Coordinates of C-alpha atoms and ligand atoms in Angstrom, one line a residue:
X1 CA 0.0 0.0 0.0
X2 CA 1.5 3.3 -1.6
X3 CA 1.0 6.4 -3.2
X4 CA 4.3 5.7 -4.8
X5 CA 5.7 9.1 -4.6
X6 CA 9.2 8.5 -3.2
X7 CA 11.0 11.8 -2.0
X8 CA 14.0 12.3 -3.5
X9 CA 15.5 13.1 -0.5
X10 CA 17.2 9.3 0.1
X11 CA 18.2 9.8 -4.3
X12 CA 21.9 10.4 -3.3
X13 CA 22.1 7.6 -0.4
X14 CA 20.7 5.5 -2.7
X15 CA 23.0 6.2 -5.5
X16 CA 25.9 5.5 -3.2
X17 CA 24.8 1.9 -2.8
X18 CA 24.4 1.4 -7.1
X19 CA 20.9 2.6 -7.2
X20 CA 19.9 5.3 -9.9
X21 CA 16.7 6.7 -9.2
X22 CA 16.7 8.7 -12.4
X23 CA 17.6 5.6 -14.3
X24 CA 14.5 3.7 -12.7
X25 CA 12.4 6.3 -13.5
X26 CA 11.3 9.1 -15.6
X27 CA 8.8 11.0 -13.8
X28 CA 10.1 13.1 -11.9
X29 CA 7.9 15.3 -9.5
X30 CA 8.4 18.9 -8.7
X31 CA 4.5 20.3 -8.9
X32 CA 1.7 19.6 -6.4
X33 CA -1.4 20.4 -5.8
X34 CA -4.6 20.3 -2.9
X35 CA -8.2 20.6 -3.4
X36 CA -10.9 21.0 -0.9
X37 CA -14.1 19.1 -1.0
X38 CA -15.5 21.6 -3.4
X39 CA -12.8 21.9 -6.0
X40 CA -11.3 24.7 -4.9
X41 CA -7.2 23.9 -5.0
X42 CA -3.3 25.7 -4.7
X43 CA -0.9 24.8 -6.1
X44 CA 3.3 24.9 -5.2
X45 CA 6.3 23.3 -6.1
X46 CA 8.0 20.8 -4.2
X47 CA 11.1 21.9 -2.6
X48 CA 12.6 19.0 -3.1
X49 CA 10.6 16.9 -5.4
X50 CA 10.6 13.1 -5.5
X51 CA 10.5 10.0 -8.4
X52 CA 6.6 8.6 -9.4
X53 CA 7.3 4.8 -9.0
X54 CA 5.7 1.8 -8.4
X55 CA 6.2 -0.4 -5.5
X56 CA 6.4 -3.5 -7.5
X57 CA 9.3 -2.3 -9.6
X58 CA 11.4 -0.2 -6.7
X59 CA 11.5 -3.3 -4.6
X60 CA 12.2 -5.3 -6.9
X61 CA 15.7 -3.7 -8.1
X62 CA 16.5 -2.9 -4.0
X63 CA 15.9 -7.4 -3.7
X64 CA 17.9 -7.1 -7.0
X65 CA 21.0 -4.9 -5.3
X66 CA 20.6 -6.3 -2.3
X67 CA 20.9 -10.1 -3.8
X68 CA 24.8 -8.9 -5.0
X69 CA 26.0 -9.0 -1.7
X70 CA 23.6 -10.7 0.7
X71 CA 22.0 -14.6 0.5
X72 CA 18.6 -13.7 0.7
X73 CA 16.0 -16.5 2.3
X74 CA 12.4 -15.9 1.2
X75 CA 10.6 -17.1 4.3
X76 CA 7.6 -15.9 6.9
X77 CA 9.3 -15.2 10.2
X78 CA 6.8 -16.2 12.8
X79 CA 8.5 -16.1 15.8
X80 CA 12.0 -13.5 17.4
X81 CA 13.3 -14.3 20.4
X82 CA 16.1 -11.6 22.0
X83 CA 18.7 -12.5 24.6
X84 CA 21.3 -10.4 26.2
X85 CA 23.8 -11.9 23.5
X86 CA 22.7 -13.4 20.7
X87 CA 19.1 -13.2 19.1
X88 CA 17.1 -16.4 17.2
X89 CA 14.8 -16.1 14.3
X90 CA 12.3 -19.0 14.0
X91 CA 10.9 -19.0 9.8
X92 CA 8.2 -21.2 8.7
X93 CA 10.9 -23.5 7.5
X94 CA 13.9 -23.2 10.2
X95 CA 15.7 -20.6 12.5
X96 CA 18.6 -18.8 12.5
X97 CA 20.8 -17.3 15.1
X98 CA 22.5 -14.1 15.2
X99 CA 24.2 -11.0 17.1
X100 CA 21.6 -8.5 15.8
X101 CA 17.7 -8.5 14.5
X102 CA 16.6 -6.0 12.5
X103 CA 12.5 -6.1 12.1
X104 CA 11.5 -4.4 9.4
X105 CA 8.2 -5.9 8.5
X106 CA 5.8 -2.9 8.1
X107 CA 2.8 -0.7 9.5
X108 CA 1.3 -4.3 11.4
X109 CA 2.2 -7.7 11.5
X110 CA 1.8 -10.9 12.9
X111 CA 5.1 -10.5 14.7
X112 CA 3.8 -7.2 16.5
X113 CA 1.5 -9.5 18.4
X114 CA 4.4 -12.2 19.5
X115 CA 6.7 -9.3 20.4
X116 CA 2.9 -8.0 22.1
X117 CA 3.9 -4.5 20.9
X118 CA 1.5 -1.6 22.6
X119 CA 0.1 -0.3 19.0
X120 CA -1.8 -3.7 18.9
X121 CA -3.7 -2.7 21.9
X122 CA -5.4 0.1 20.3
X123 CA -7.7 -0.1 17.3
X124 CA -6.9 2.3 14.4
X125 CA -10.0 3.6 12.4
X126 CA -7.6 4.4 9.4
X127 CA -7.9 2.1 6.0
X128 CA -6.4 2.1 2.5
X129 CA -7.3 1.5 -1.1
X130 CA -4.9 1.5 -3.9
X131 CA -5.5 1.0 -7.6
X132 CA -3.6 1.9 -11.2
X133 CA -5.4 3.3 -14.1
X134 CA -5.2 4.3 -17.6
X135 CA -5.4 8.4 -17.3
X136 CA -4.3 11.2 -18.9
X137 CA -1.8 12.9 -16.2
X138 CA 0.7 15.4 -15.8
X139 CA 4.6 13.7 -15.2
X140 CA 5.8 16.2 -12.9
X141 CA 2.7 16.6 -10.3
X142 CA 1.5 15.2 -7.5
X143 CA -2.2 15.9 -6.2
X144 CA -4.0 15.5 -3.3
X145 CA -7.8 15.7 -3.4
X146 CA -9.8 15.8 0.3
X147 CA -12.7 14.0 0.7
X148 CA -15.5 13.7 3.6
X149 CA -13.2 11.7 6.2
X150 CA -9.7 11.5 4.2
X151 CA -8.0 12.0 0.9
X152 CA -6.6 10.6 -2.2
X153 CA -3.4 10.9 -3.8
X154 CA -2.8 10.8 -8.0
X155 CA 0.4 10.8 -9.2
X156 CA 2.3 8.9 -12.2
X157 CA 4.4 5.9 -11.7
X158 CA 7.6 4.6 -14.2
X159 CA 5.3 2.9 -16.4
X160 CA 3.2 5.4 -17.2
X161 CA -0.1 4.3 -14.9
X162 CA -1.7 6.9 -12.5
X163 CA -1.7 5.5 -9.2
X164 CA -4.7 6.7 -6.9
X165 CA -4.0 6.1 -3.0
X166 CA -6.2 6.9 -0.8
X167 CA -6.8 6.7 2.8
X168 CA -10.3 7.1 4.6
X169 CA -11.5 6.8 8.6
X170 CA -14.0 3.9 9.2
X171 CA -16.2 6.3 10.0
X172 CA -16.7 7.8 6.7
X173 CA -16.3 4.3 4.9
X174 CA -18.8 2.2 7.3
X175 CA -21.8 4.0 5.4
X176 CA -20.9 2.3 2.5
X177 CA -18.8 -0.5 3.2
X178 CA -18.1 -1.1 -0.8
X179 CA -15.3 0.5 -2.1
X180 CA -17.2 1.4 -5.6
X181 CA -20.3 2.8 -3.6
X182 CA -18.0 4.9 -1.6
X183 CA -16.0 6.2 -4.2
X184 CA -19.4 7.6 -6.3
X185 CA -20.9 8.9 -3.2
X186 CA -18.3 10.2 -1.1
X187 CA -14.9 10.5 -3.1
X188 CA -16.8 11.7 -6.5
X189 CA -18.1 14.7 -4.4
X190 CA -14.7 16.3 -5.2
X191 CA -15.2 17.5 -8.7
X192 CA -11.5 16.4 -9.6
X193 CA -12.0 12.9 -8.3
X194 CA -15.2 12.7 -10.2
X195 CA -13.7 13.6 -13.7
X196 CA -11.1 11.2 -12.8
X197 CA -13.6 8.0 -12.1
X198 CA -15.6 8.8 -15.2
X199 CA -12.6 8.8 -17.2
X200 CA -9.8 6.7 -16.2
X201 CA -9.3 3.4 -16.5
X202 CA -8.5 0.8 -14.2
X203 CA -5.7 -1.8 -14.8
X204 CA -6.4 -3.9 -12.1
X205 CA -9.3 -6.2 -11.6
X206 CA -9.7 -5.2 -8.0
X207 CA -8.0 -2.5 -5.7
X208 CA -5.4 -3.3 -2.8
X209 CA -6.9 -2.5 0.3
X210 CA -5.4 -2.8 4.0
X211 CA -7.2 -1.4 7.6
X212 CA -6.0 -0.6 10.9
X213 CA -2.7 1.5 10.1
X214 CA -1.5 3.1 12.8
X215 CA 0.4 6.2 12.7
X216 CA 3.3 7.8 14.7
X217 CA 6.0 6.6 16.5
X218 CA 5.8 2.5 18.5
X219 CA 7.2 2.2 21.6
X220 CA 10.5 -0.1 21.4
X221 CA 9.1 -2.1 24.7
X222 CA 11.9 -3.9 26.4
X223 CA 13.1 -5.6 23.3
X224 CA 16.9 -5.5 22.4
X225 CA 15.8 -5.3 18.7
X226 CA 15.9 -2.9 16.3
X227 CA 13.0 -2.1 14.2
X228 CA 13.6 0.4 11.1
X229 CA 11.0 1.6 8.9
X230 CA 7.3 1.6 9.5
X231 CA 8.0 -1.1 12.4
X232 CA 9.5 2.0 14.0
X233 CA 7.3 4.8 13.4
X234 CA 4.6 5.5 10.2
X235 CA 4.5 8.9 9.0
X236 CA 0.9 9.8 7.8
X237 CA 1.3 9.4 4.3
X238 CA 0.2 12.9 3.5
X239 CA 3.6 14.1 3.7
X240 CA 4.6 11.6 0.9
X241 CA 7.7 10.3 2.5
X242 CA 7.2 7.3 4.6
X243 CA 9.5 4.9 2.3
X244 CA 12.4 7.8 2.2
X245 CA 12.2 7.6 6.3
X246 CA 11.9 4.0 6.0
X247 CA 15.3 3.6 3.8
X248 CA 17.1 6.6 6.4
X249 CA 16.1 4.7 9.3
X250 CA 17.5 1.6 7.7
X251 CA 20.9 3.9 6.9
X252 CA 20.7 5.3 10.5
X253 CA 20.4 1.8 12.3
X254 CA 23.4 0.5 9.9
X255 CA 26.2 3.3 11.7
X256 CA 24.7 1.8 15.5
X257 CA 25.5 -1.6 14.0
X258 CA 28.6 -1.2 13.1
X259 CA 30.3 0.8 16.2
X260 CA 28.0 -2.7 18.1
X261 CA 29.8 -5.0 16.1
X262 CA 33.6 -3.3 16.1
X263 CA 33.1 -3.5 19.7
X264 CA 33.0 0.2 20.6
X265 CA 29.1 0.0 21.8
X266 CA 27.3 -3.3 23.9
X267 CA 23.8 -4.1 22.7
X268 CA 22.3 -1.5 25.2
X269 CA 23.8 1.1 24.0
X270 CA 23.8 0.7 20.5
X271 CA 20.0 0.7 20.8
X272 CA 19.9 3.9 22.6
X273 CA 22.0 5.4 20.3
X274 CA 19.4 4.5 17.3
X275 CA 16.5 4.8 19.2
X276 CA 17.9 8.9 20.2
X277 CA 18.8 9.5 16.5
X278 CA 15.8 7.9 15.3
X279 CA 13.8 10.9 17.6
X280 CA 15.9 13.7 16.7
X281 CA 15.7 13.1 13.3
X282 CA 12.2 12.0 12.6
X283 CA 10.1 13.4 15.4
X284 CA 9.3 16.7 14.6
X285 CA 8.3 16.1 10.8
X286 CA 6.1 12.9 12.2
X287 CA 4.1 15.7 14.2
X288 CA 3.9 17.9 11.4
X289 CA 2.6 15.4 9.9
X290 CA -0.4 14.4 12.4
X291 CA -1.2 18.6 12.9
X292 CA -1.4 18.2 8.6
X293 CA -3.6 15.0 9.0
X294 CA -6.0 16.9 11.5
X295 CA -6.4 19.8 9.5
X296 CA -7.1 18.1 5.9
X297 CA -9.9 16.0 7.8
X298 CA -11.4 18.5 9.2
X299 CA -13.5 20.7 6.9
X300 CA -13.8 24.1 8.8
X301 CA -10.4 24.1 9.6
X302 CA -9.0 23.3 5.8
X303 CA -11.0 26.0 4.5
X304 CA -9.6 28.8 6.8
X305 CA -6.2 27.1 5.5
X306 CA -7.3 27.4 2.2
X307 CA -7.6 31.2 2.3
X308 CA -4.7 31.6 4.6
X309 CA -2.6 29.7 1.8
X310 CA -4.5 31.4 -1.2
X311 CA -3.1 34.7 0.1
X312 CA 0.0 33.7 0.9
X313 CA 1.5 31.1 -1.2
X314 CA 4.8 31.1 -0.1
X315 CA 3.8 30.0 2.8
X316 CA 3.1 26.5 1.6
X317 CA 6.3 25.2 0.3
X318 CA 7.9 26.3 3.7
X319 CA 4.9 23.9 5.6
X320 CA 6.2 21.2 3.2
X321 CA 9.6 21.2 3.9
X322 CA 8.7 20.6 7.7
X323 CA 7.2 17.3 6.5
X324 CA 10.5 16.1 4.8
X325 CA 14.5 16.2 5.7
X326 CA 17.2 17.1 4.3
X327 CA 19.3 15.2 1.3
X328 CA 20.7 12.1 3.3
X329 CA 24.5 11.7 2.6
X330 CA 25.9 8.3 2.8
Ligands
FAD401 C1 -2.3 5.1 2.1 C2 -0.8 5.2 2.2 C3 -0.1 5.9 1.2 C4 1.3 6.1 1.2 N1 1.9 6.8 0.3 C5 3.2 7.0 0.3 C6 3.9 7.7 -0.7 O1 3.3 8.2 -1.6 N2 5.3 7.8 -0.5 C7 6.0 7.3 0.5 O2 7.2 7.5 0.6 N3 5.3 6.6 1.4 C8 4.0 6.4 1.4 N4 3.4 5.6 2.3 C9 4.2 5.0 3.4 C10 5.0 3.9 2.9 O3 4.2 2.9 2.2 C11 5.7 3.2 4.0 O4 6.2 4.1 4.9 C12 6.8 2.3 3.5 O5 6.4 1.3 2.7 C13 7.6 1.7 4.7 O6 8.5 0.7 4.3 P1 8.8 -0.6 5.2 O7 9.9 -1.3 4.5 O8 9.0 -0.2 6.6 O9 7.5 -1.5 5.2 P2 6.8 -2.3 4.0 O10 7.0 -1.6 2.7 O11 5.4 -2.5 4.5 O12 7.5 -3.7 4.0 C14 7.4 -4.6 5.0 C15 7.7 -6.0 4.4 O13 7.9 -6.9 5.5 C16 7.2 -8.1 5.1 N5 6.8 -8.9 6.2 C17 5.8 -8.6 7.1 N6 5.8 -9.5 8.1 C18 6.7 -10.4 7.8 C19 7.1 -11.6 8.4 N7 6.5 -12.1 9.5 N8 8.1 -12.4 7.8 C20 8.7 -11.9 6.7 N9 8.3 -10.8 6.1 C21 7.4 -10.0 6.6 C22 6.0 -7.6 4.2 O14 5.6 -8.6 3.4 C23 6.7 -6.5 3.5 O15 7.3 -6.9 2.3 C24 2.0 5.5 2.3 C25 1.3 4.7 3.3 C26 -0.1 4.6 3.2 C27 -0.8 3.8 4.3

């Protein structure tokens, strides 16, 4: 589940390790645009602008890098166990020991509830549908259309299909409970999303759909594990960069690693040192973030944005960049 925007801020750390993200792809996104319920939208550019590309192609060439170097096993992990020196993985077909797990398995798995992880405690109301189509669209933009109880992004991906994301509460879904239904009653009230259902053109049979996401930062609990990526903290995907944080994350846990396994840092400490640069790094953009998520879901409170940011355009790439880092050097 995606809007497939990927920020270009991770293009340079990602180069350093053999990736190109110009090579992989040819839209490249500096425009974007917001429209309220009723049509009315600003526009900006994108400080730093970002690649369209689909999932299913941009993890397949990281599996591709990443098979160079590592031996990759293809298996469910069902069960971590951490010790104060050396960690066990148990896979649907066998186990594995080693100094260091790294869980990187996403916004909610299986595995959250054997680690019994706080988030899976709490019920989210948040869920997801995701579908290509066949749509005139422009390359370099990005748009996000709100819609009673969430919004939906449209953007191009690398082989020229518009992705549509979108991400509603429960509440505004359980009306309708059918994701057609709810896109002609509720989505199709946006005047932009209703041009676009009458005249794209689905390339799936059926969307992708997933519930309960939980955003913000999950607790790390008294595991000696490291968790990068959404496992750590999910951004809400508004501010379009939840698989650059996911790849810095991954960069950032990589330096802990190494000062844990040259000697210069014990378990312990290594984990404080990811979890500390982990917050300083990410905390303040994840709360930008959530203040950006309550605002677009609220209606009263996006229209007196609306005419704050109408007057005052230049106001909105500077709210941007407080959603997104800077470049990541390797
Ligand atoms: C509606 C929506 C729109 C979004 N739009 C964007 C966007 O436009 N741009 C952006 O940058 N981010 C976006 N995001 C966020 C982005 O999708 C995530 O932040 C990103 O995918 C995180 O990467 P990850 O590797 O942590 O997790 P994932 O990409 O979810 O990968 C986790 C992997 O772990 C595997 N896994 C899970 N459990 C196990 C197990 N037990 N054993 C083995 N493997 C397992 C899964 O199969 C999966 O392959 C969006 C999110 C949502 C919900």
């Amino acid at each position: 589940m995606c809007g497939e925007y990927l920020s270009a801020e991770i293009s340079d750390l990602l180069q350093s390790k053999g990736i190109n993200l110009s090579k992989l792809s040819d839209v490249h996104i500096d425009n974007f645009q917001i429209s309220l319920h009723n049509g009315k939208r600003i526009s900006s550019r994108l400080p730093l602008g970002g690649y369209g590309i689909s999932r299913f192609y941009l993890d397949n060439e990281l599996f591709k890098k990443a098979s160079e170097t590592c031996t990759i096993k293809k298996e469910r992990v069902v069960e971590i166990y951490d010790d104060q020196e050396i960690q066990k993985v148990i896979t649907n077909e066998s186990s594995y020991t080693c100094k260091q797990v790294i869980v990187a398995t996403g916004k909610r798995s299986q595995l959250d509830r054997q680690l019994k992880r706080e988030f899976m405690q709490t019920k989210s109301e948040w869920l997801a549908v995701k579908m290509h189509y066949d749509y005139e669209f422009p390359t370099d933009r990005v748009e996000l259309h709100n819609f009673d109880g969430g919004y939906a992004g449209l953007s191009k991906t690398e082989s020229g299909a518009v992705n549509l994301c979108y991400l509603t509460s429960f509440r505004s879904f359980k009306r309708y409970k059918d994701v057609a239904v709810f896109q002609e009653k509720v989505l199709s009230a946006n005047p932009h999303l209703k041009v676009f259902f009458e005249k794209a053109v689905p390339l799936w049979k059926k969307p992708i759909t997933i519930s309960q996401i939980s955003f913000g930062a999950k607790k790390q609990g008294a595991h000696q594990l490291l968790f990068i990526g959404d496992c750590a903290g999910l951004i809400h995907p508004l501010c379009g960069n939840g698989m650059a944080m996911a790849i810095h994350s991954a960069h950032i846990a990589v330096s802990a690693i190494d000062e844990y396994l040259n000697g210069r840092l014990n378990r312990k400490q290594m984990i404080q040192r990811y979890n500390k640069n982990w917050r300083s790094t990410f905390s303040s953009r994840m709360l930008m973030g959530r203040c950006m998520q309550a605002i677009l879901i609220h209606p009263g409170i996006t229209r007196v944005m609306y005419n704050i940011l109408h007057r005052l355009p230049f106001l909105m790439p500077k709210i941007i960049k407080k959603t997104h880092g800077k470049p990541v050097q390797s």
